[in-house]
Short mmCIF file of C-alpha atoms and ligand atoms in Angstrom, two decimals:
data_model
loop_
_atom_site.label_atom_id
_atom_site.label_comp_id
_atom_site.label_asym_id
_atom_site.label_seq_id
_atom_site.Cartn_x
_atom_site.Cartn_y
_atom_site.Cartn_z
CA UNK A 1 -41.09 -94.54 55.81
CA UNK A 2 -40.95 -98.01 54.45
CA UNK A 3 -40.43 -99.02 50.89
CA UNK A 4 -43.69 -100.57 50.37
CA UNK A 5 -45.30 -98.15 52.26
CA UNK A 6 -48.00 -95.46 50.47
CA UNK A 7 -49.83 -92.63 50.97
CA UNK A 8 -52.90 -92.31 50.23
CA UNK A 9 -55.63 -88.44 50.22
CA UNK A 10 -58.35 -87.77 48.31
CA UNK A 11 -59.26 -83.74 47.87
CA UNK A 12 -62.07 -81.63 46.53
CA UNK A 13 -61.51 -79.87 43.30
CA UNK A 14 -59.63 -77.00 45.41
CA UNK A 15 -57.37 -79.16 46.81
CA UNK A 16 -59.13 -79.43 50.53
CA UNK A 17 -58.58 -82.90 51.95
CA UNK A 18 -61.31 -85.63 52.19
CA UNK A 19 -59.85 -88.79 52.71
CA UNK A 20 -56.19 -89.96 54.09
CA UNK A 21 -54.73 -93.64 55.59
CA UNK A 22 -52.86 -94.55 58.07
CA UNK A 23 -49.10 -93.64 56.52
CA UNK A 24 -50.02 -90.42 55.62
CA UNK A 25 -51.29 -89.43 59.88
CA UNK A 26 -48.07 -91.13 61.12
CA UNK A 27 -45.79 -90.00 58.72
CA UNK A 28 -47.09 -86.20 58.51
CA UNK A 29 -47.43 -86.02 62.52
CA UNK A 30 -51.32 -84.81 61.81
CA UNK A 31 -54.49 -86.34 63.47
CA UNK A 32 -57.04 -87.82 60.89
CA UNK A 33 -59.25 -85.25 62.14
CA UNK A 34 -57.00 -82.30 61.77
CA UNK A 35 -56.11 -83.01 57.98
CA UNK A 36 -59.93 -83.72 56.97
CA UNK A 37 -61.25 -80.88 56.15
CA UNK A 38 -57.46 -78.69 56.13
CA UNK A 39 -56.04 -77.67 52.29
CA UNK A 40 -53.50 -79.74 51.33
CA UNK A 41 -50.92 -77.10 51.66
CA UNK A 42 -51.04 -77.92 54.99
CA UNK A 43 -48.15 -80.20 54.58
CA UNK A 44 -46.43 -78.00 52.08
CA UNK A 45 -42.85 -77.37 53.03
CA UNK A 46 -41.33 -73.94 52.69
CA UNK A 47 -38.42 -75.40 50.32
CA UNK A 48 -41.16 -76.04 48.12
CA UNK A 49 -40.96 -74.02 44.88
CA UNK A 50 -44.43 -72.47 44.39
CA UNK A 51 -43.57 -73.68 40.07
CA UNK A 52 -44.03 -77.33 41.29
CA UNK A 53 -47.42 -76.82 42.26
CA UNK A 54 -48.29 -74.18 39.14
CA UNK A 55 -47.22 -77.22 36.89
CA UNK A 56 -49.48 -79.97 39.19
CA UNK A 57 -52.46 -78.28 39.02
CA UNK A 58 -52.15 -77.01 35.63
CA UNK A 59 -52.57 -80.32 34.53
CA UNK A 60 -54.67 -81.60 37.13
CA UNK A 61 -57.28 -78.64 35.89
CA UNK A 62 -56.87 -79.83 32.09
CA UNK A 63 -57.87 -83.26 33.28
CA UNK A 64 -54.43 -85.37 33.31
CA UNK A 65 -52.52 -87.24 36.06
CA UNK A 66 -49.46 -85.89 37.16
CA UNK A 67 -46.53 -87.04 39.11
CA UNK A 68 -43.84 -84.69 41.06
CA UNK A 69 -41.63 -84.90 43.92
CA UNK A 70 -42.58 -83.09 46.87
CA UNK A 71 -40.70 -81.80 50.18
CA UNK A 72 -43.39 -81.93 52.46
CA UNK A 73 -43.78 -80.74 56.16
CA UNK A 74 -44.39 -82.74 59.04
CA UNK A 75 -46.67 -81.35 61.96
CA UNK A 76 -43.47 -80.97 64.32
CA UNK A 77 -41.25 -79.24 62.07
CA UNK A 78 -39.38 -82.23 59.93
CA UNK A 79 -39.70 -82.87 56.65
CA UNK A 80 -39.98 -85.92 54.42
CA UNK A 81 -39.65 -86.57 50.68
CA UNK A 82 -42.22 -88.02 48.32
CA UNK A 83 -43.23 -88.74 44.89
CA UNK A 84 -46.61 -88.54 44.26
CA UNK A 85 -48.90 -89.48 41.43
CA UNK A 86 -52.32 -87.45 41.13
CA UNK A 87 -55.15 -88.03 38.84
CA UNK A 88 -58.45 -86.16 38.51
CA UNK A 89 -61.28 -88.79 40.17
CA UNK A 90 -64.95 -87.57 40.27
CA UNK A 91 -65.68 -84.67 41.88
CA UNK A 92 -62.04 -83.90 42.96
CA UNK A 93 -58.62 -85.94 42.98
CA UNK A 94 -56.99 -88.58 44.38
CA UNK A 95 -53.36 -89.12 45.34
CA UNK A 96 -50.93 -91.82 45.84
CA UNK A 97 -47.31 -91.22 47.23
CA UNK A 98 -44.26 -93.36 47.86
CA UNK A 99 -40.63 -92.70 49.09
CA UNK A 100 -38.34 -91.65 46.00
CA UNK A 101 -35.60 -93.85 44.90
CA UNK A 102 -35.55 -93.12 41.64
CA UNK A 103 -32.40 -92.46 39.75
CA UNK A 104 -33.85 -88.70 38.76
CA UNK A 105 -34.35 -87.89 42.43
CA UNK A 106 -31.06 -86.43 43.42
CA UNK A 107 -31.74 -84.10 39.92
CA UNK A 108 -34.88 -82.65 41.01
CA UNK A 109 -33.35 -81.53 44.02
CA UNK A 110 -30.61 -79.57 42.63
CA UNK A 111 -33.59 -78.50 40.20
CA UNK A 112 -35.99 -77.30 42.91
CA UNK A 113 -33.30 -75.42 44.95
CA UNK A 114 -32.51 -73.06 41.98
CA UNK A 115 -36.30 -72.47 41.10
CA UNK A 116 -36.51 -71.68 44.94
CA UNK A 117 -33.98 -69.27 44.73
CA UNK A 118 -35.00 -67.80 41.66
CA UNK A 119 -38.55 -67.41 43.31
CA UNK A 120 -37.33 -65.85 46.59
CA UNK A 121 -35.18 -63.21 45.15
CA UNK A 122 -38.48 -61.86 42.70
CA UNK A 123 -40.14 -61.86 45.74
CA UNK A 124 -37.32 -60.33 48.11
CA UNK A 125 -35.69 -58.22 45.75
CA UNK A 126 -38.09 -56.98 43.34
CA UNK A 127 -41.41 -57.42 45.07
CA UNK A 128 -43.23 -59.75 42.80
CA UNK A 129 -46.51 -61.33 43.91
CA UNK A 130 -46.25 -65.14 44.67
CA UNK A 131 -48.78 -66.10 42.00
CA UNK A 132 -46.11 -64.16 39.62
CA UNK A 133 -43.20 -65.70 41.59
CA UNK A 134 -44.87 -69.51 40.86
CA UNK A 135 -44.79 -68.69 37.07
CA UNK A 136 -41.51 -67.60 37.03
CA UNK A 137 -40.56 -70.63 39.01
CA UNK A 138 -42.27 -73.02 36.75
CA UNK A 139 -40.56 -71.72 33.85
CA UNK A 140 -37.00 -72.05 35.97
CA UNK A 141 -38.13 -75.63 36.29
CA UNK A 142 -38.94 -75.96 32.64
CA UNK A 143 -35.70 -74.26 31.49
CA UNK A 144 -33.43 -76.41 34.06
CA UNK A 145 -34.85 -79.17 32.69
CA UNK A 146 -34.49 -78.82 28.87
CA UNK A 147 -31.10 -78.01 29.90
CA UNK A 148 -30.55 -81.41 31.39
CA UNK A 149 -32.07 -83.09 28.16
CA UNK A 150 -35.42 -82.90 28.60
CA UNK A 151 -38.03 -81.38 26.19
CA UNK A 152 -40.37 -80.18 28.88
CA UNK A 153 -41.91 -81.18 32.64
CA UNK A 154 -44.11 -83.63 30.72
CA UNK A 155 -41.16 -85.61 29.40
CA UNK A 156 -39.53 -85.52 32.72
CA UNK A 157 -42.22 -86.58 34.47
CA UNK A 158 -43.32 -89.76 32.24
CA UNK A 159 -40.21 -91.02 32.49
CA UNK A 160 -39.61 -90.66 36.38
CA UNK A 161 -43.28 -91.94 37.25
CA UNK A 162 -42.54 -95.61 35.77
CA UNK A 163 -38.77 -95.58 37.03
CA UNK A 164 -40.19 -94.70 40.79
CA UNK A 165 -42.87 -97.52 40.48
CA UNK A 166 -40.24 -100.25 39.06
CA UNK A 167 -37.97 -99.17 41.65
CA UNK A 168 -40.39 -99.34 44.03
CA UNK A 169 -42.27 -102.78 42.92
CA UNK A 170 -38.37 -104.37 42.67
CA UNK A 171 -38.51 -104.07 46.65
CA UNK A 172 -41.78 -104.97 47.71
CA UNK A 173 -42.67 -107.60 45.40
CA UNK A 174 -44.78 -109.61 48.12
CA UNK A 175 -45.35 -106.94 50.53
CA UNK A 176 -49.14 -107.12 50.25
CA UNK A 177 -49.60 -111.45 50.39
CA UNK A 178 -51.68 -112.72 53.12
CA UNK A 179 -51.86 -116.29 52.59
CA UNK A 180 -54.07 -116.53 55.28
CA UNK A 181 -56.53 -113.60 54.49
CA UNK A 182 -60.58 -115.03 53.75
CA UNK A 183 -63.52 -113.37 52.49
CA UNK A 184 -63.70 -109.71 51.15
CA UNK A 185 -60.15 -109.25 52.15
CA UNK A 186 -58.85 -112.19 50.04
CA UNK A 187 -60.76 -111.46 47.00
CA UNK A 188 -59.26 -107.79 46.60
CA UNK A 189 -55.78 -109.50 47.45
CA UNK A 190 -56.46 -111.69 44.57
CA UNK A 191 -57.71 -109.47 42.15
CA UNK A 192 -55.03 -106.86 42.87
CA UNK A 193 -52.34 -109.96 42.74
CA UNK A 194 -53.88 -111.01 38.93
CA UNK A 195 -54.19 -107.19 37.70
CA UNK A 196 -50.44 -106.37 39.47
CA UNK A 197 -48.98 -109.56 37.13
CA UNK A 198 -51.05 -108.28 33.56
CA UNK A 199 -49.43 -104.63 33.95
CA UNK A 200 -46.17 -106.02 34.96
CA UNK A 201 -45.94 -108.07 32.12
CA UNK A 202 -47.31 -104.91 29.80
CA UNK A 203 -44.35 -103.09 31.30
CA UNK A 204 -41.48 -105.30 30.39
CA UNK A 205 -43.10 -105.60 26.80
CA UNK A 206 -42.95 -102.29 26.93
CA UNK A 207 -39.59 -101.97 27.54
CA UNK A 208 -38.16 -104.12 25.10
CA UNK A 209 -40.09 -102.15 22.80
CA UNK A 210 -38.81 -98.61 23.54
CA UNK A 211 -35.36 -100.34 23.29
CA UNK A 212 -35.94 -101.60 19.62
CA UNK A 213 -37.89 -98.11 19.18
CA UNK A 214 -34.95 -96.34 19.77
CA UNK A 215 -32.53 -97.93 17.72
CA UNK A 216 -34.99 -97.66 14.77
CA UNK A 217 -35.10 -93.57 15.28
CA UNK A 218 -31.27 -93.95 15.31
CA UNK A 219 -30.76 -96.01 12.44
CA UNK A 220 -33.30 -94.22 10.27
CA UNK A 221 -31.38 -91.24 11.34
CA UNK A 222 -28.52 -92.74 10.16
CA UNK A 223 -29.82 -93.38 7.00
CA UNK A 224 -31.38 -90.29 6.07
CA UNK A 225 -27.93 -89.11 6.75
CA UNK A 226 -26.31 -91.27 3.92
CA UNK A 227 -29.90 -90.25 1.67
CA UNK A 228 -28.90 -86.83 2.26
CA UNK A 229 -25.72 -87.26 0.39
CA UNK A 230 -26.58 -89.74 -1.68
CA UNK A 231 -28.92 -86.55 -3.18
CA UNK A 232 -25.96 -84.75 -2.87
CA UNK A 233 -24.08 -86.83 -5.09
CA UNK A 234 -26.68 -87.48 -7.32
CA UNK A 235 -26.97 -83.94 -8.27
CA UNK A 236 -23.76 -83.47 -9.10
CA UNK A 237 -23.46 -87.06 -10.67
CA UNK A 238 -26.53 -84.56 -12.92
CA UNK A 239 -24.62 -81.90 -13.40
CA UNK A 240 -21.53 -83.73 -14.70
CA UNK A 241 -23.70 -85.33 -17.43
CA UNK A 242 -25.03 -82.25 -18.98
CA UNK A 243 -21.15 -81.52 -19.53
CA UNK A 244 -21.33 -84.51 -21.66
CA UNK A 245 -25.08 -83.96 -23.17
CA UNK A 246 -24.12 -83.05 -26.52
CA UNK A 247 -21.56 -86.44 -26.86
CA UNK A 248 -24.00 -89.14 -24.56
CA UNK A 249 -27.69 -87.38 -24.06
CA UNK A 250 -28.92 -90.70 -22.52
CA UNK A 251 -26.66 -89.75 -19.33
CA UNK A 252 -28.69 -87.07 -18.75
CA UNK A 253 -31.72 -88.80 -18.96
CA UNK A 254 -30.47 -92.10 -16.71
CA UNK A 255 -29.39 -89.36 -14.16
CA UNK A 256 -32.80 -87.33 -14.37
CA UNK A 257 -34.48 -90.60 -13.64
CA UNK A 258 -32.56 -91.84 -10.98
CA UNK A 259 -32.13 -89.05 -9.10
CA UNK A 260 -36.55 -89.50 -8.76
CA UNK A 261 -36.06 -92.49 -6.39
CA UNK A 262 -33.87 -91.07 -4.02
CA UNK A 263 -35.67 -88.17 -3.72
CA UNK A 264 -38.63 -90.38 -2.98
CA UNK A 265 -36.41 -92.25 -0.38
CA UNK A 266 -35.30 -88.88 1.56
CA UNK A 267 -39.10 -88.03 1.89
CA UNK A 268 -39.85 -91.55 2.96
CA UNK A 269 -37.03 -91.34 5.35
CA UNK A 270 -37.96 -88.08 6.18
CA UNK A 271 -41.79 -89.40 7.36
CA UNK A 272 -40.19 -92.50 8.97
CA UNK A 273 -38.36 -90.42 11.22
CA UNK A 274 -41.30 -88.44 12.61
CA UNK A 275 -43.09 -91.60 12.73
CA UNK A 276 -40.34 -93.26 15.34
CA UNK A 277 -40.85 -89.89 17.27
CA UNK A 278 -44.70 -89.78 17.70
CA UNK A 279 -44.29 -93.48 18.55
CA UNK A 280 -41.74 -92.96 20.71
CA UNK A 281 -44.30 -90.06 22.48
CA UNK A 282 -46.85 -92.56 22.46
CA UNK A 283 -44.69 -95.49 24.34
CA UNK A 284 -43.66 -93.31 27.19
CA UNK A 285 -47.44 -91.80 27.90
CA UNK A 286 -48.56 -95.65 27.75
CA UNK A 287 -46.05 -96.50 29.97
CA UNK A 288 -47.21 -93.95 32.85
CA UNK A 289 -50.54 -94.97 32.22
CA UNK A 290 -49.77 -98.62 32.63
CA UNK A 291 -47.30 -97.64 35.97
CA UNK A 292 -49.90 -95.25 37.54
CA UNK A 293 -52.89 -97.69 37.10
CA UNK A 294 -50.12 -100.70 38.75
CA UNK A 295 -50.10 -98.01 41.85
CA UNK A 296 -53.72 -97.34 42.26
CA UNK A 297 -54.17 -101.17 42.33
CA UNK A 298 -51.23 -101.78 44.70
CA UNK A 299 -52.85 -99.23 47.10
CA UNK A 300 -56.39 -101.14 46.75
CA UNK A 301 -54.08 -104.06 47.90
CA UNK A 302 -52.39 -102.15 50.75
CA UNK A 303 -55.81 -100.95 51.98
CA UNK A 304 -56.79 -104.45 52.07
CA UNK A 305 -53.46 -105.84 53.82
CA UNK A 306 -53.73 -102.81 56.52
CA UNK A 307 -57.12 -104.14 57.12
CA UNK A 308 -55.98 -107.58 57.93
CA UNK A 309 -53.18 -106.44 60.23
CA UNK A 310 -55.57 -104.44 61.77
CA UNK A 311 -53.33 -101.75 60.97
CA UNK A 312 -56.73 -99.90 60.07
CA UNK A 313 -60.03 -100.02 60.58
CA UNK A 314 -62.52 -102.03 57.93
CA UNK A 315 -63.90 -98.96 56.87
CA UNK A 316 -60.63 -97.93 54.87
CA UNK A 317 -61.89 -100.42 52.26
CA UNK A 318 -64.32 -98.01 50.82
CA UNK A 319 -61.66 -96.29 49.29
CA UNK A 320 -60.68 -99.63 47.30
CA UNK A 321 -63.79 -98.95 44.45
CA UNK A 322 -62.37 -95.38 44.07
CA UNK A 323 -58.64 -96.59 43.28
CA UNK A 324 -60.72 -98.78 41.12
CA UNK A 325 -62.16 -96.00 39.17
CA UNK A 326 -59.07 -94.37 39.31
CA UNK A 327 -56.75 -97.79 37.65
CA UNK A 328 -60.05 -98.20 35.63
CA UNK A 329 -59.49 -94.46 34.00
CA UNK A 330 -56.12 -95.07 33.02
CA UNK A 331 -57.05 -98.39 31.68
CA UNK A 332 -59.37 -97.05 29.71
CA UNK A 333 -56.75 -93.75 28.29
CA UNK A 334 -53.95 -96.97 27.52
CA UNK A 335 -56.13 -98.79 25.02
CA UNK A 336 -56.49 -95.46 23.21
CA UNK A 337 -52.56 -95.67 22.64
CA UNK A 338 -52.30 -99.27 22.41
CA UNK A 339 -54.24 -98.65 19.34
CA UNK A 340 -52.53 -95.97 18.02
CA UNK A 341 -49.22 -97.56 18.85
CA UNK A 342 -50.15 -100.85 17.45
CA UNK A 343 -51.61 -98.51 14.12
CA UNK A 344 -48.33 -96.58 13.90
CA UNK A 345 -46.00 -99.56 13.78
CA UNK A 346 -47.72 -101.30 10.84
CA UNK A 347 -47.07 -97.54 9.43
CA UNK A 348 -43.75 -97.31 10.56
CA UNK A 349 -43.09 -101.38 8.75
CA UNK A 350 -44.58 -99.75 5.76
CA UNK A 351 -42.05 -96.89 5.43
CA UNK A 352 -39.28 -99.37 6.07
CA UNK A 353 -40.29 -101.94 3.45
CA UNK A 354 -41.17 -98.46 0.77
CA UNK A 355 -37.66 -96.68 1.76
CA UNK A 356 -35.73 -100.14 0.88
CA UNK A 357 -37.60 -100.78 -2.51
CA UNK A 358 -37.00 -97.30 -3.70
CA UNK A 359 -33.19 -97.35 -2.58
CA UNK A 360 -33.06 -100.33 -4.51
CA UNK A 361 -34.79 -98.74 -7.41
CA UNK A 362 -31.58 -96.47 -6.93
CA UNK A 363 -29.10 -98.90 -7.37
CA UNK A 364 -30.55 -100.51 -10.07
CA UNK A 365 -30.16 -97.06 -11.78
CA UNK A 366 -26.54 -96.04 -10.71
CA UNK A 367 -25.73 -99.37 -12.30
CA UNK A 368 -27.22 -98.48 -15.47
CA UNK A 369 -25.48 -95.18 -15.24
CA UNK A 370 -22.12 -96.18 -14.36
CA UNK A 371 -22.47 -98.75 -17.59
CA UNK A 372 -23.20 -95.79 -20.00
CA UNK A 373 -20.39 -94.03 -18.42
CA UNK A 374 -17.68 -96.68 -19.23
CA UNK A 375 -19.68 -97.61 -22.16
CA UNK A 376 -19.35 -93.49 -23.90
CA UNK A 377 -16.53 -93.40 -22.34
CA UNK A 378 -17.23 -89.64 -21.07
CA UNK A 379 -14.87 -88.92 -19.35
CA UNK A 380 -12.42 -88.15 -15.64
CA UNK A 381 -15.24 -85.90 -14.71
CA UNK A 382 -18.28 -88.34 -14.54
CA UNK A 383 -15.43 -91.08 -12.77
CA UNK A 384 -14.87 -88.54 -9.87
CA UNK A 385 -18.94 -88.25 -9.74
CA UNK A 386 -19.32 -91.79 -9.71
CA UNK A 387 -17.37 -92.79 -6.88
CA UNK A 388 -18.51 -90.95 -3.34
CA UNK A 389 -22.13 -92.38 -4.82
CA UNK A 390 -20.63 -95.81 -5.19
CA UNK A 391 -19.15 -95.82 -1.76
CA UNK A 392 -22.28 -94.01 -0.28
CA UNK A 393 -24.54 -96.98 -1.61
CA UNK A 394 -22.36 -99.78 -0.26
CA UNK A 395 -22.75 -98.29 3.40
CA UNK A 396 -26.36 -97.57 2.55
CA UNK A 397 -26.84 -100.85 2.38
CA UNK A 398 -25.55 -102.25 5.82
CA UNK A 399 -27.56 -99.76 7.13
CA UNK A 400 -30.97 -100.51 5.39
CA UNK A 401 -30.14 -104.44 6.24
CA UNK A 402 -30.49 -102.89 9.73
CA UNK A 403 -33.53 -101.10 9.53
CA UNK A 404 -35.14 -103.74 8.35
CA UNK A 405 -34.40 -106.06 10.42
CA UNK A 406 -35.55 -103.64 12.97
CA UNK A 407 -38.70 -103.03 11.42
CA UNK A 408 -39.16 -106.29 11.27
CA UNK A 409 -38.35 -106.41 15.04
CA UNK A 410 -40.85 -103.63 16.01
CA UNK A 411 -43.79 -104.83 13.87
CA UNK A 412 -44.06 -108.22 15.73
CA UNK A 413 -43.65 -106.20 19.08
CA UNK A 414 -47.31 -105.65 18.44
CA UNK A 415 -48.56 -105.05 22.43
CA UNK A 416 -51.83 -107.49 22.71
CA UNK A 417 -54.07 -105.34 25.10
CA UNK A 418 -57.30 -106.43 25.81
CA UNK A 419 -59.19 -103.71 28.00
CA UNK A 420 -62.39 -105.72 28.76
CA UNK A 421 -60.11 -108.21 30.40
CA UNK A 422 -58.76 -105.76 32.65
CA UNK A 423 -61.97 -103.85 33.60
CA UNK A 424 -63.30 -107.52 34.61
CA UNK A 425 -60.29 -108.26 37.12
CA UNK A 426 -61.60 -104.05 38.82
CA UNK A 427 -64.66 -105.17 38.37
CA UNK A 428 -64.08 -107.73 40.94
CA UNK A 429 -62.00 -106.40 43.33
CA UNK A 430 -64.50 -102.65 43.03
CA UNK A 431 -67.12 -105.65 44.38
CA UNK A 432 -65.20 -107.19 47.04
CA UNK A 433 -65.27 -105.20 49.81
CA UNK A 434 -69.39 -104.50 49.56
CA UNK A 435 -69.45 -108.01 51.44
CA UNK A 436 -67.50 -107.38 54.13
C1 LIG B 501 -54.70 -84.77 45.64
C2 LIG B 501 -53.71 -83.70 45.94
C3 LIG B 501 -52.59 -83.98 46.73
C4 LIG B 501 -51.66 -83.00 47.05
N1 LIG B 501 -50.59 -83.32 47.83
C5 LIG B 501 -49.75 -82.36 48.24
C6 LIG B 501 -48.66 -82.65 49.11
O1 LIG B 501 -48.44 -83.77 49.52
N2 LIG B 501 -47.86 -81.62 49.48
C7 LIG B 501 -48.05 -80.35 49.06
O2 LIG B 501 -47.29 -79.45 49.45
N3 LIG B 501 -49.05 -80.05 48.19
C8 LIG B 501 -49.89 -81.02 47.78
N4 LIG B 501 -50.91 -80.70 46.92
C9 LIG B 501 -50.98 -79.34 46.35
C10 LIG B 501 -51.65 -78.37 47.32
O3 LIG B 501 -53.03 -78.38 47.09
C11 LIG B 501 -51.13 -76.92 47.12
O4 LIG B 501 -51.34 -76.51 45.80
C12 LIG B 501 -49.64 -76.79 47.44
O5 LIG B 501 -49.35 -77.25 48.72
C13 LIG B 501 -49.15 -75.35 47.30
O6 LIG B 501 -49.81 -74.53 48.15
P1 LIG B 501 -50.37 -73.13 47.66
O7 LIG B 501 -51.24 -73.46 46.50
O8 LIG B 501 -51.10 -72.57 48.82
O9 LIG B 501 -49.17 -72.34 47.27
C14 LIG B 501 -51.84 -81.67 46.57
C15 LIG B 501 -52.96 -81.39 45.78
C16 LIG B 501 -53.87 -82.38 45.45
C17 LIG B 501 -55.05 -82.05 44.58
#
């Protein structure tokens, strides 16, 4: 199977096949005719863990794409390796697959293998049904993964998706130009060519911006960290002053007060941090958005180079309007979190700029404080209180220069996204081929 090569199957809602190209018949070994009409399990390969497929279609059902490897079967016995994106289209699905060469491939094996044992022996041993024996593989799946670092399937999955269509587009960069193509065929080359360059660029923004995203989460982390004992500190910095209440009362009082702001800050910190999360959440579902909708368009442009080569017949064009549809969907899901990305980092800019005023706020009281503690002279006990705070503030503050530079960073990473422009450039290419 070549690198630049893709499969391509449409299905019913139940998963019986509709539509297939030219890759998929040679590769699987199967007439046209004999996987029309056939279930897709058809290709399934024994290896297979039945908890793949439970987690496929239980998105799939909910309405979301997915994306898993697959072992699949060839006619004669053989086997080949996938990954394959699937999205909900219509009145049934559509599917795009590639040859893995992602860096999480060699994982998923390993992954699979165990599920597959795990699913045999409940079968084997203790007689379990195979719908049972799919749930208790999923969850094998699940667990493996969160083992490995991963939260859940979902996580996995939006981060392999992208890395198996960068990894992928890195080796076939040209594959689909036809300089010499006219007509129908050269208008969905074109489109695909102008759409392919837009999400490419949306990608590497992207990717600078997970970068800075991730520091952010770190160095708030960091932060909070110092916050947390700042509090620490702060309290006892409290406690030691209602030793002295009777001698210097306006201790207390300075201590009371400033202990307000960097409560204030731990909350703010506190926010800022679940902020960089959800953001973080937000990035990585835009980014398999933007990667799947880049492979539904580079199949449109496949379709159209196969055509030209006369690799297959014209006809294959009339899937090019339903890869539209399909790239026109998850346009259409990405500027719903472009706008809640682009809403979160003016709120994420906010916290930074609130969390440095009120540390500020901090210092100016611990100044004041330390003053009234030389000034009543009150004391060894108040000196030992005074200095973990003192040295707790000084890193503090490298730390906050950080984060707001970071901030700073992240806010003009604002990702311009204009969905209208994007629907115009499927607009065209959906068009195209009703001339031929
Ligand atoms: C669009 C689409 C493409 C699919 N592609 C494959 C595939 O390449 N290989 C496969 O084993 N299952 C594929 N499936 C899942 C099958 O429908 C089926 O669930 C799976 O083979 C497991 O078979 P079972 O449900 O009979 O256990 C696909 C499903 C859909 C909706």
């Amino acid at each position: 199977m070549g690198a630049e090569e893709l499969f391509f199957s449409t299905t019913d809602r139940r998963g019986v096949i509709r539509q297939g190209n030219s890759v998929f018949v040679r590769i699987s070994g199967y007439p046209l005719e004999e996987l029309v009409g056939a279930p897709h399990n058809t290709v399934r390969h024994p290896d297979m863990p039945g908890g793949v497929f439970r987690l496929i279609w239980d998105r799939l059902t909910a309405g979301r794409s997915v994306g898993a490897y697959m072992k699949n079967r060839t006619r004669d016995g053989g086997s080949y390796w996938v990954f394959a994106a699937i999205s909900p289209l219509h009145d049934g699905y559509v599917s795009v697959r590639m040859a893995p060469c992602g860096p999480r491939f060699e994982l998923v094996k390993r992954v699979y293998a165990q599920a597959s044992r795990v699913e045999r022996e409940a079968v084997l041993r203790d007689g379990m049904n195979r719908h049972d024996a799919a749930l208790l593989g999923m969850a094998e799946i699940e667990a493996s993964l969160w083992k490995r670092g991963y939260a859940s399937y979902e996580e996995f999955m939006l981060q392999a998706l992208p890395e198996e269509i960068s990894a992928r587009s890195q080796r076939t960069s040209t594959a689909y130009a036809r300089p010499d193509a006219r007509g129908s065929i050269a208008e969905v080359l074109s489109g695909t060519g102008a759409l392919d360059e837009v999400l490419d660029e949306l990608v590497g923004r992207l990717a600078a911006y997970q970068k800075v995203g991730n520091e952010l989460a770190s160095t708030s982390a960091k932060v909070l960290d110092i916050a947390h004992r700042l509090n620490t500190s702060v309290a006892a910095a409290q406690r030691a002053s209602e030793l002295v209440a009777d001698s210097a009362p306006v201790l207390v009082n300075v201590a009371r007060v400033m202990a307000k702001p960097m409560d204030r800050s731990v909350a703010s910190l506190e926010r800022l941090q679940a902020e960089c999360g959800r953001l973080r959440d937000d990035v990585a579902h835009l980014r398999f958005q933007i990667s799947l909708a880049s492979l539904y368009n580079d199949m449109a442009a496949a379709f159209a180079a196969e055509v030209f080569d006369r690799a297959a017949p014209p006809e294959s064009l009339t899937a090019v309007p339903l890869l539209c549809d399909a790239a026109g969907s998850c346009i259409e899901e990405m500027s719903e979190q472009v706008q809640r990305v682009n809403t979160s980092l003016h709120d994420v800019a906010n916290l930074v700029a609130e969390t440095g005023t009120l540390l500020e706020e901090f210092r100016r009281f611990i100044g004041q404080w330390r003053n009234l503690v030389l000034r009543h002279n009150a004391g060894p006990a108040l000196g030992d209180a005074v200095r973990p705070i003192d040295e707790e503030i000084s890193v503090s503050w490298e730390w906050m220069e950080l984060l707001r530079h970071l901030g700073g960073q992240y806010e003009s990473a604002i990702v311009p996204f204009d969905p209208a422009f994007l629907q115009t450039h499927l607009d065209k290419i959906r068009t195209a081929p009703a001339a031929l």
